[in-house]
Short mmCIF file of C-alpha atoms in Angstrom, two decimals:
data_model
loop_
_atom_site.label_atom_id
_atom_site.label_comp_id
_atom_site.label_asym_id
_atom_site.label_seq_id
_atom_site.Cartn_x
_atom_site.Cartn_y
_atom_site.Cartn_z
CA UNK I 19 8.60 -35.32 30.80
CA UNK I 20 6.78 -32.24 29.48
CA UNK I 21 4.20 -33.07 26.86
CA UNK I 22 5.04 -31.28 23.41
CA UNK I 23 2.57 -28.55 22.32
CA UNK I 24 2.25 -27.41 18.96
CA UNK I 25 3.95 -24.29 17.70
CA UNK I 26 2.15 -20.96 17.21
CA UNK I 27 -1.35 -22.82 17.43
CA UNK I 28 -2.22 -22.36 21.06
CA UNK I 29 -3.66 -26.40 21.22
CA UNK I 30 -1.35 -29.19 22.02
CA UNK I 31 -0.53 -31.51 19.62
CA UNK I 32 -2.06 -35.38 19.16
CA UNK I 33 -0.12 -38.39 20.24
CA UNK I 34 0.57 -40.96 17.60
CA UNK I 35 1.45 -44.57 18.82
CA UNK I 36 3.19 -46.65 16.09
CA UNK I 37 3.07 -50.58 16.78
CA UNK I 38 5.62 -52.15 14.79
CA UNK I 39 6.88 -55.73 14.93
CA UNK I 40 7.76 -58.75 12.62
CA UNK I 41 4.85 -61.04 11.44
CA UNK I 42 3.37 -63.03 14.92
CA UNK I 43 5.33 -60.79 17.11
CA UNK I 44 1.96 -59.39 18.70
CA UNK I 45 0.50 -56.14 17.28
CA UNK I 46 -3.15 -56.89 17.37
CA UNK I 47 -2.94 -58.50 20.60
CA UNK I 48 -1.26 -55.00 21.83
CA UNK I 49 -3.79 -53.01 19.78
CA UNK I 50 -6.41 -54.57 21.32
CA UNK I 51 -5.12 -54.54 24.66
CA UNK I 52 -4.47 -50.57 24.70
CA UNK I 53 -8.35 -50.20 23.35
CA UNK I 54 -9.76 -51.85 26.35
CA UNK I 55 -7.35 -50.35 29.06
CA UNK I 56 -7.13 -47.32 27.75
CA UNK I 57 -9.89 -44.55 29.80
CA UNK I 58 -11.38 -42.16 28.60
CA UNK I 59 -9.48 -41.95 25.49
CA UNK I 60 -10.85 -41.37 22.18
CA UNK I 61 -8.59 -42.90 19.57
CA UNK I 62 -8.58 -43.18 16.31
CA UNK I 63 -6.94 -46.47 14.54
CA UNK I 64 -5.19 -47.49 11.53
CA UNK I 65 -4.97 -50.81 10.63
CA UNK I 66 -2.36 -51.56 7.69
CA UNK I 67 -2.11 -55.35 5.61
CA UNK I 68 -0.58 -56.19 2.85
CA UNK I 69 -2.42 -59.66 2.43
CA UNK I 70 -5.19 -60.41 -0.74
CA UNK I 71 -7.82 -60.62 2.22
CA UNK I 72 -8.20 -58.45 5.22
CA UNK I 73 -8.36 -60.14 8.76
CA UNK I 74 -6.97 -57.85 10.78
CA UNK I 75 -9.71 -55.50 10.95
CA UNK I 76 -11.53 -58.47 12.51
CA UNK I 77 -9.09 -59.73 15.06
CA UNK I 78 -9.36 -56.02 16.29
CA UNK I 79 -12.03 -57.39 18.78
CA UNK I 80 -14.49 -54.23 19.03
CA UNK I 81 -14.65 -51.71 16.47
CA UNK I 82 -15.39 -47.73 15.76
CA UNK I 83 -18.70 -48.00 17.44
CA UNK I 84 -17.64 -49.04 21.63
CA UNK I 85 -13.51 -48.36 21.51
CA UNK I 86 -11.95 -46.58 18.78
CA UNK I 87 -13.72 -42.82 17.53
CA UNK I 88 -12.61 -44.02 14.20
CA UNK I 89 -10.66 -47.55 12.51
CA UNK I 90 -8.69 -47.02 9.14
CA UNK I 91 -7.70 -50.14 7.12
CA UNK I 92 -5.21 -49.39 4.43
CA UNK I 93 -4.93 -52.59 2.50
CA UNK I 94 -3.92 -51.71 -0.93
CA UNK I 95 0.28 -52.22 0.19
CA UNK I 96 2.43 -51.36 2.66
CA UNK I 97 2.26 -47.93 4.10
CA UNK I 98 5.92 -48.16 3.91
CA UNK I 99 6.60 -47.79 -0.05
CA UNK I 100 3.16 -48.50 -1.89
CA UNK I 101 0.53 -46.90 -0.51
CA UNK I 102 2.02 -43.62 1.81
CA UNK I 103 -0.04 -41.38 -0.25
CA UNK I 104 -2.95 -43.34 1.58
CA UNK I 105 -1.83 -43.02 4.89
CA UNK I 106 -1.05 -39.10 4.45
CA UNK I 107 -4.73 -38.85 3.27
CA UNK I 108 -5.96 -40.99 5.62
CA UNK I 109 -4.03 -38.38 8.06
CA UNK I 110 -5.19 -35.13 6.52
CA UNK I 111 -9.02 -36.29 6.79
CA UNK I 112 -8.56 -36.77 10.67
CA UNK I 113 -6.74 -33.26 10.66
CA UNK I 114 -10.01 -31.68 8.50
CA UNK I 115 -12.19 -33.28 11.12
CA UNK I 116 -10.75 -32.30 14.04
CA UNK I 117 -10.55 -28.60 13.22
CA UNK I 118 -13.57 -28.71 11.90
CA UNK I 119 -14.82 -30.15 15.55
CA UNK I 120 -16.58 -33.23 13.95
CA UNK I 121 -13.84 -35.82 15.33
CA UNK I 122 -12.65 -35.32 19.19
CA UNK I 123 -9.37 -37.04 19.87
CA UNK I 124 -6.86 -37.44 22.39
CA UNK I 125 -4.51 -39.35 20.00
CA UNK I 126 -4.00 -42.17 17.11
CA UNK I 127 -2.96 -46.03 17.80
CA UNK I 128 -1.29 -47.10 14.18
CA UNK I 129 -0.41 -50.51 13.52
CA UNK I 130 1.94 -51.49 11.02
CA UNK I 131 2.31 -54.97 8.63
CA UNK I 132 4.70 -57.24 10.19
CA UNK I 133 6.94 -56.80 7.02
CA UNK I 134 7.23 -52.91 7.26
CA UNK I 135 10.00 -50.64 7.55
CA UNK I 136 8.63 -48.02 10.26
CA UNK I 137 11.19 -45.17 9.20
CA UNK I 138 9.11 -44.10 5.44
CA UNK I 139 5.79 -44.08 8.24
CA UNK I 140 8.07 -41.84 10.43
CA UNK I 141 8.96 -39.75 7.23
CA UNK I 142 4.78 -39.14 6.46
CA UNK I 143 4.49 -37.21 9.44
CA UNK I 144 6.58 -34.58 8.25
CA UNK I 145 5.64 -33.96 4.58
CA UNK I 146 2.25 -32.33 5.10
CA UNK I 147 2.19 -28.66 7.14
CA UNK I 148 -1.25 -29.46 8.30
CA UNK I 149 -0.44 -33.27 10.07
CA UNK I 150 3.22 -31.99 11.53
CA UNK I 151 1.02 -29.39 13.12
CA UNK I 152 -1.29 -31.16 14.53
CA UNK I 153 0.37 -34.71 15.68
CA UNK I 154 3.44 -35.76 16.70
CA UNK I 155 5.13 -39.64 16.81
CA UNK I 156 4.80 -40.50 20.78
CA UNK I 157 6.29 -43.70 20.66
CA UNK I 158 6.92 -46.14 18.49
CA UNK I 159 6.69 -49.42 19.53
CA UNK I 160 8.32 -52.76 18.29
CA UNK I 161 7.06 -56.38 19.56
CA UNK I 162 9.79 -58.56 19.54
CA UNK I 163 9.26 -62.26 19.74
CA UNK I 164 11.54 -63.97 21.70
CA UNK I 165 10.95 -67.49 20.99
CA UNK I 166 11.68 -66.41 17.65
CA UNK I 167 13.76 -63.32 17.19
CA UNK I 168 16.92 -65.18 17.05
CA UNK I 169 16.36 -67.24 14.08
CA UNK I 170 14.58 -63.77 12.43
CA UNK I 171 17.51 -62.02 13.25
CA UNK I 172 20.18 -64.59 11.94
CA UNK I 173 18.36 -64.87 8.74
CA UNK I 174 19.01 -61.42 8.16
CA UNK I 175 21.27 -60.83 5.11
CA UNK I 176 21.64 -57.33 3.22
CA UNK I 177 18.34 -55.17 2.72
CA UNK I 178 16.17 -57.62 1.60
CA UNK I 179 15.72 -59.43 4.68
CA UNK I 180 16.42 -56.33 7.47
CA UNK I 181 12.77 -55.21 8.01
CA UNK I 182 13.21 -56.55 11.52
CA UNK I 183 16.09 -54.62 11.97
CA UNK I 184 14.75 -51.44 10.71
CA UNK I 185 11.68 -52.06 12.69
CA UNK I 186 14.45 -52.53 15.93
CA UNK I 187 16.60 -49.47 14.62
CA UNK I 188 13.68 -46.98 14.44
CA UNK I 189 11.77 -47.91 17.80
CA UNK I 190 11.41 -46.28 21.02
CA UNK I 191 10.21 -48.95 22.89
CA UNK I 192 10.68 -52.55 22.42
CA UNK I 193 8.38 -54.71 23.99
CA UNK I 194 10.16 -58.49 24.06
CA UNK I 195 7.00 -60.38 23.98
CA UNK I 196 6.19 -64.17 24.74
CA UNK I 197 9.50 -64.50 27.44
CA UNK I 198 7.09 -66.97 29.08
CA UNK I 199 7.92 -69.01 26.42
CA UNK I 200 11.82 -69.46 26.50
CA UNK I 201 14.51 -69.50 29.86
CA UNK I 202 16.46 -66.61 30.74
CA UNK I 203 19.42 -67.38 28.99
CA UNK I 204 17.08 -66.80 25.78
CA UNK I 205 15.74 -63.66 26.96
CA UNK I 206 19.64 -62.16 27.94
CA UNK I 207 20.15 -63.16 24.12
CA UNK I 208 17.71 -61.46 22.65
CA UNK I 209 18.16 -58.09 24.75
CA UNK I 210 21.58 -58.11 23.78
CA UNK I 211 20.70 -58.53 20.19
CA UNK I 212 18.33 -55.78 20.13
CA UNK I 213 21.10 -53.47 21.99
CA UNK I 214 23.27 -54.38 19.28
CA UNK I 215 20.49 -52.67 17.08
CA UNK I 216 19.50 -49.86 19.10
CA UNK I 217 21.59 -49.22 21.79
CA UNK I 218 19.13 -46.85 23.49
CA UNK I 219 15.75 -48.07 23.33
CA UNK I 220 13.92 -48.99 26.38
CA UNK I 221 13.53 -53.19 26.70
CA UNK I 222 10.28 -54.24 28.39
CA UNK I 223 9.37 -57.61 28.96
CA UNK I 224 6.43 -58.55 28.87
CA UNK I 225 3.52 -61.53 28.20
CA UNK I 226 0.21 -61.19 25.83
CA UNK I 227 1.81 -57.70 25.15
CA UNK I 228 0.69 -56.50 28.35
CA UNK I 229 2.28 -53.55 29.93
CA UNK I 230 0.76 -50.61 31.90
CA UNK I 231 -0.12 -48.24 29.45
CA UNK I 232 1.84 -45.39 31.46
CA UNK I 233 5.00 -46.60 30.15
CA UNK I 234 3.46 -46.76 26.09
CA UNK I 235 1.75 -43.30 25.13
CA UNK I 236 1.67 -40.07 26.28
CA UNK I 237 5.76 -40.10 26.96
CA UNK I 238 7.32 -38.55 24.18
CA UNK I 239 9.79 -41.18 23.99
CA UNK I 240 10.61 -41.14 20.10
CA UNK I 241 13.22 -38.47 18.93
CA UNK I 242 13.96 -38.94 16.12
CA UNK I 243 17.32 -36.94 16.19
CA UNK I 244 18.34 -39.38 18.39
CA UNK I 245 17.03 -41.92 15.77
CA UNK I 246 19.04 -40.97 13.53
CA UNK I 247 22.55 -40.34 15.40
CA UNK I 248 22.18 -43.81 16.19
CA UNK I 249 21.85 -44.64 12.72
CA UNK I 250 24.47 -42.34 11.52
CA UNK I 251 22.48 -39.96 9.41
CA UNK I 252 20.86 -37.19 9.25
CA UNK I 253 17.78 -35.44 8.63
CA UNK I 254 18.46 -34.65 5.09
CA UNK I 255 19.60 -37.93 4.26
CA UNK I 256 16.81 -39.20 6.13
CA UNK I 257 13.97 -37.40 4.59
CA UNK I 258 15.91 -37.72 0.70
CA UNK I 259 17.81 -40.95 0.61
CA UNK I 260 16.24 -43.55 2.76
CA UNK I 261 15.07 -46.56 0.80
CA UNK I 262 12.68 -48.58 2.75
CA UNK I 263 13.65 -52.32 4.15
CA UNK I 264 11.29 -55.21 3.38
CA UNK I 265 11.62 -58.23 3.03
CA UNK I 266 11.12 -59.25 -0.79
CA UNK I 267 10.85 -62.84 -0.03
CA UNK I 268 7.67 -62.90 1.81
CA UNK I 269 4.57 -63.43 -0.50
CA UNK I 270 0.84 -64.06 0.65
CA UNK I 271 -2.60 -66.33 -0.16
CA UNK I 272 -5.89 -65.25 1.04
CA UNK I 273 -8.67 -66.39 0.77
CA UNK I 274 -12.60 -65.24 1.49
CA UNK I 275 -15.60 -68.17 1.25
CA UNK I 276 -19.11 -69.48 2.56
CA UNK I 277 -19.52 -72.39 3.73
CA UNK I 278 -18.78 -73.66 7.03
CA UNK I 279 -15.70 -75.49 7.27
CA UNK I 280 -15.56 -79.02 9.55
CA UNK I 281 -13.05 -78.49 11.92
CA UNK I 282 -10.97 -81.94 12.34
CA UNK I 283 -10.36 -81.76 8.89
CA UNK I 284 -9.18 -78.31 9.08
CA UNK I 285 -6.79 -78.97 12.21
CA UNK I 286 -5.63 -82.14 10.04
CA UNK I 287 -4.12 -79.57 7.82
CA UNK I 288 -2.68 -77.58 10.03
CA UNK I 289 -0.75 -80.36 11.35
CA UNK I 290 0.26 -80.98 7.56
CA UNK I 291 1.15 -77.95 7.41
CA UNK I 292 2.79 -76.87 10.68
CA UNK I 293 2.83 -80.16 12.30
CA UNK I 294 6.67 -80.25 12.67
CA UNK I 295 9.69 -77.10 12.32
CA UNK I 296 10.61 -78.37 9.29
CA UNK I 297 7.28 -77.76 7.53
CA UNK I 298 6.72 -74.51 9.61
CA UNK I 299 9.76 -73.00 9.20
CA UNK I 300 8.39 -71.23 5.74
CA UNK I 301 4.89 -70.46 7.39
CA UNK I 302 5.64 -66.91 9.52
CA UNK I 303 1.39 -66.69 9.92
CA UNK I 304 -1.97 -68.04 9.35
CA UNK I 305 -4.57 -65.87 10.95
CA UNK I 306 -8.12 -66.05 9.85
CA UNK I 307 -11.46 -65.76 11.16
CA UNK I 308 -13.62 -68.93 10.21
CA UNK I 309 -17.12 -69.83 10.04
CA UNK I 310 -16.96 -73.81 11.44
CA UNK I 311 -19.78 -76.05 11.32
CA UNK I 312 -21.68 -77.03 14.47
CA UNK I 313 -21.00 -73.36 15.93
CA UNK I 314 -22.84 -70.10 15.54
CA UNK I 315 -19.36 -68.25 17.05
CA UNK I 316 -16.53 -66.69 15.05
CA UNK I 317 -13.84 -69.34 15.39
CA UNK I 318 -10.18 -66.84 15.48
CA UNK I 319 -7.26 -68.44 14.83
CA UNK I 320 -3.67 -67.24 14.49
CA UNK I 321 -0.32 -68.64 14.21
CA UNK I 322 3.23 -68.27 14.17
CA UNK I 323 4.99 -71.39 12.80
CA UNK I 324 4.28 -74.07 14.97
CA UNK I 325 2.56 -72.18 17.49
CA UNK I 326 -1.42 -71.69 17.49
CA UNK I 327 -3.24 -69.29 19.62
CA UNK I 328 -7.06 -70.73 18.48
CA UNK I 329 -10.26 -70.14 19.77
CA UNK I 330 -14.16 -69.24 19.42
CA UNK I 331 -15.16 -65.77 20.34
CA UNK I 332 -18.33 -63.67 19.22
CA UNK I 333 -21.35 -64.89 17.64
CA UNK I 334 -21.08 -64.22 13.83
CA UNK I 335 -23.69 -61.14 13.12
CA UNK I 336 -25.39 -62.27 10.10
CA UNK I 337 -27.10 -65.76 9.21
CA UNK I 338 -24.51 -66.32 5.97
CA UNK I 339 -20.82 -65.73 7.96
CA UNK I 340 -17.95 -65.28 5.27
CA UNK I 341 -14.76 -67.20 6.14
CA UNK I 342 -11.12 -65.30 5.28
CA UNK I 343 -8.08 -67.11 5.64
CA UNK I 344 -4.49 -65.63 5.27
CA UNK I 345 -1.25 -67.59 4.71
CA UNK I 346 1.82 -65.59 5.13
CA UNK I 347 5.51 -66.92 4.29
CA UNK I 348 7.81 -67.73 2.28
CA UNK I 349 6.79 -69.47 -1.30
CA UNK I 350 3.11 -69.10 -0.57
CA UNK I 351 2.78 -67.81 -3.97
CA UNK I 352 4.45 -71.37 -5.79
CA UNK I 353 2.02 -72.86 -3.37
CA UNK I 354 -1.92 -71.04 -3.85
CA UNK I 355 -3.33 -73.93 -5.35
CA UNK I 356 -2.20 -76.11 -3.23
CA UNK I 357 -3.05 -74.45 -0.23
CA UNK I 358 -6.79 -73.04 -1.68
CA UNK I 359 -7.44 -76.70 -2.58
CA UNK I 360 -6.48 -77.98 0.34
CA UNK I 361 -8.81 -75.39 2.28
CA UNK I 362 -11.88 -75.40 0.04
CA UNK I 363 -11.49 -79.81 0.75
CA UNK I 364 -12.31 -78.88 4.69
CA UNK I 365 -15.93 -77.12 4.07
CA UNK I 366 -18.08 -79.15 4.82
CA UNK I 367 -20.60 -81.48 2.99
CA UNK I 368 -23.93 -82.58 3.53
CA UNK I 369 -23.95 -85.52 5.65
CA UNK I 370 -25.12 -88.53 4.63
CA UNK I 371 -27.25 -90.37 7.09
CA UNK I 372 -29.94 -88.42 8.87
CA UNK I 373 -31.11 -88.76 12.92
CA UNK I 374 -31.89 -92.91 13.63
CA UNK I 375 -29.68 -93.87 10.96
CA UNK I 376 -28.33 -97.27 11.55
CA UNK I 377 -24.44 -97.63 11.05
CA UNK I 378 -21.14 -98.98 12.00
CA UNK I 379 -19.05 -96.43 13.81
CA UNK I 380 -15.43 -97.16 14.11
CA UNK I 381 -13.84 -97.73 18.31
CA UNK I 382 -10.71 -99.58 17.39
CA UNK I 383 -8.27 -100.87 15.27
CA UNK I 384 -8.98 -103.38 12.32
CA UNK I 385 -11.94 -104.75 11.47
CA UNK I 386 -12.27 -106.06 14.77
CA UNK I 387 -12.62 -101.69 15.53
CA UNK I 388 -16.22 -101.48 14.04
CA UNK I 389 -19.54 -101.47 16.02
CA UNK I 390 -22.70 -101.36 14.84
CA UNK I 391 -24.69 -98.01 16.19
CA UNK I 392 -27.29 -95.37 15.62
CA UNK I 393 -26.78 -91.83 14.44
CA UNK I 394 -28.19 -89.60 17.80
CA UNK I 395 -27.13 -86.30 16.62
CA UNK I 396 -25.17 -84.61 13.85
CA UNK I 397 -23.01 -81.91 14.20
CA UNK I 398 -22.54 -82.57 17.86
CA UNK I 399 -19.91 -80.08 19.56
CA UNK I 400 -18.43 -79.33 15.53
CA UNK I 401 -17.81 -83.45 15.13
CA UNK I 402 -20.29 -84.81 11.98
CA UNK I 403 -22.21 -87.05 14.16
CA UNK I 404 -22.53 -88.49 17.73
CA UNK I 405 -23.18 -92.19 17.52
CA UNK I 406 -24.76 -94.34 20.09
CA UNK I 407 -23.84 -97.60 19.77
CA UNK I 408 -24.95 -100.82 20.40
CA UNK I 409 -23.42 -101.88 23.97
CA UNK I 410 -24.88 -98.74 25.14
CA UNK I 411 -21.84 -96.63 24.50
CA UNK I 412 -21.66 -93.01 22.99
CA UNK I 413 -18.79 -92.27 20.47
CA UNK I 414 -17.97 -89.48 17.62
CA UNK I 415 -17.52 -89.27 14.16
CA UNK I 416 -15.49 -86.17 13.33
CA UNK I 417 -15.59 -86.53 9.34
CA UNK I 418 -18.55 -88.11 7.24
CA UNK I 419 -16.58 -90.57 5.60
CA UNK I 420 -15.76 -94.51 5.81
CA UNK I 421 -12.56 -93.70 7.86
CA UNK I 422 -14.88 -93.41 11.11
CA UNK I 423 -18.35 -94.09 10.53
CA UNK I 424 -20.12 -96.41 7.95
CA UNK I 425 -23.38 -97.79 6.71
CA UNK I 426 -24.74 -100.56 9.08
CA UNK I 427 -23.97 -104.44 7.48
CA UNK I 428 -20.86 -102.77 5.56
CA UNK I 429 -17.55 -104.68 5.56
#
């Protein structure tokens, strides 16, 4: 297909990339994925969040400096009702910069909150002169989670809960992420569920949100008229009438700290909190990057109800890391005490006995359980202490407290 060119200017016009999705469905993990396959490309990226604390800027694993020319966080509301006059600014500067040759580009990756509408984004492109002349929408892209798109999809009732459809309705592409994780019948459900939606997108399946990046930008695949026939409208209507689809219901706590945070206790409350589907079934995300004690790496964590994709990356770049945290759900609001409480309770605390320290460390069950020991190390592999104990043994005490280990002679 013949790449578009803009009218009357003599220079082609700049790819946009919208990634789209509902919350967990795998944006970042795309995002990042294009910046490191992508060659040769200089792309500009905007971020968008709707949470009290931004994380997503740090999940996006290397920044303005080795793979995007330029990253854009909007985080005062969705791009999709609150904050579009951001995004068209945000827009306008890249145009200034490029015609003013201080910004080379090939083309812009834009990622979109999990709870956004695409179609007002879609709309922004064509209210300034100066941006429809200079970019056009490539592709937009939505991840589609297929252990979970079912139950998103049947929860769907009226506009308050149809982002996901909008975000279905108004895409190009649909990636249909995570089919590692469910049969076939499961997949042939979903597909048929989106087709319902969208009859002509294209369905790629795919895991990690990998797919060669000739089939996601640079092939003019949105068209909006197309779009629209689908949805039984047209441009006027479009551009005039359309009221945005989000999802009122979803609310957010976020939190920022010091202080490093000791990590059994912290997967202790995960478990509490998304231990079982019942207790998950309200928790669409938690995705945070934490400082944990015992470690000098960024410890990135992100999940999708029960599911956790967790691990230690990078080494934090400054001697006093800040922790942020972001819950994302349903009824998160009724619960921000709770759940800041119930964080703050996992930082750690200054231990209480020191390097030769004689105590009881708990092996078993009962009082029977207990064996007298000496503290060898503290903060061994992010556990409190490492205790060797008397029968020449080695064993670990997670959490400072009674529960596991205890001062020698102490029944």
């Amino acid at each position: 297909m013949a790449k578009r060119h803009c009218m009357g200017m003599g220079e082609p016009k700049l790819p946009v990339l919208i990634l789209t999705g509902y919350l967990g469905a795998g944006k970042t993990t795309l995002l990042n994925y294009i910046l490191h396959e992508q060659i040769g490309k200089r792309l500009a990226v905007i971020e968008n969040e709707i949470g009290e604390v931004s994380v997503d800027d740090a999940l996006v694993e290397q920044k303005t400096e080795d793979l995007a020319e330029e990253l854009v966080v909007l985080d005062n509301g969705c791009v999709c009702c609150t904050i579009r006059g951001d995004l068209l600014k945000a827009l306008q500067g890249f145009v200034e910069k490029v015609r003013g040759g201080g910004l080379k580009l090939d083309g812009i990756l834009m990622e979109l909150t999990g709870a956004a509408d695409p179609a007002p984004v879609v709309q922004t492109f064509m209210l300034d002169d100066s941006v429809r002349a200079t970019f056009y929408i490539d592709n937009v892209i939505t991840l589609v989670d297929a252990k979970h798109a079912i139950q998103k999809l049947d929860e769907t009732k009226g506009d308050n809960q149809s982002a996901v459809c909008a975000q279905i309705a108004f895409s190009s592409t649909v990636l249909l992420n995570k089919v590692d994780l469910v049969d076939q019948q499961t997949v042939d459900m979903v597909e048929k569920r989106v087709k319902q939606l969208n009859g002509s997108v294209e369905i790629i399946r795919c895991e990690q949100a990998r797919v060669p990046l000739d089939k996601l930008f640079n092939v003019c695949a949105f068209d909006l008229a197309r779009v629209l026939e689908e949805q039984y409208m047209d441009e006027e209507e479009f551009n005039n009438f359309y009221q945005p689809k989000m999802d009122n219901t979803i609310s957010n706590v976020g939190l920022k700290f010091t202080g490093a945070l000791n990590m059994f206790q912290f997967q202790m409350l995960l478990n509490d909190l998304i231990g079982d589907e019942e207790s998950a079934k309200n928790f669409m995300r938690i995705k945070g990057v934490l400082h944990i004690q015992g470690s000098q790496q960024m410890f990135v964590m992100q999940c999708v109800h029960m599911l956790r994709n967790q691990s230690f990356s990078k080494p934090w770049a400054t001697d006093a890391p800040e922790s942020r945290l972001i819950f994302i759900g349903r009824g998160m609001a009724q619960r921000r005490k709770e759940l800041m409480e119930a964080v703050m309770a996992c930082v750690a605390k200054p231990l209480r006995f020191e390097v030769g320290a004689k105590v009881q460390a708990k092996v078993g069950c009962g009082e029977d359980g207990w064996l007298g020991g000496t503290i060898i190390k503290q903060w061994d592999e992010c556990r409190a202490y490492r205790v060797g104990t008397d029968d020449g043994g080695e064993v670990w005490a997670p959490i400072d407290s009674d529960d596991f280990v205890r001062p020698a002679g102490k029944n």
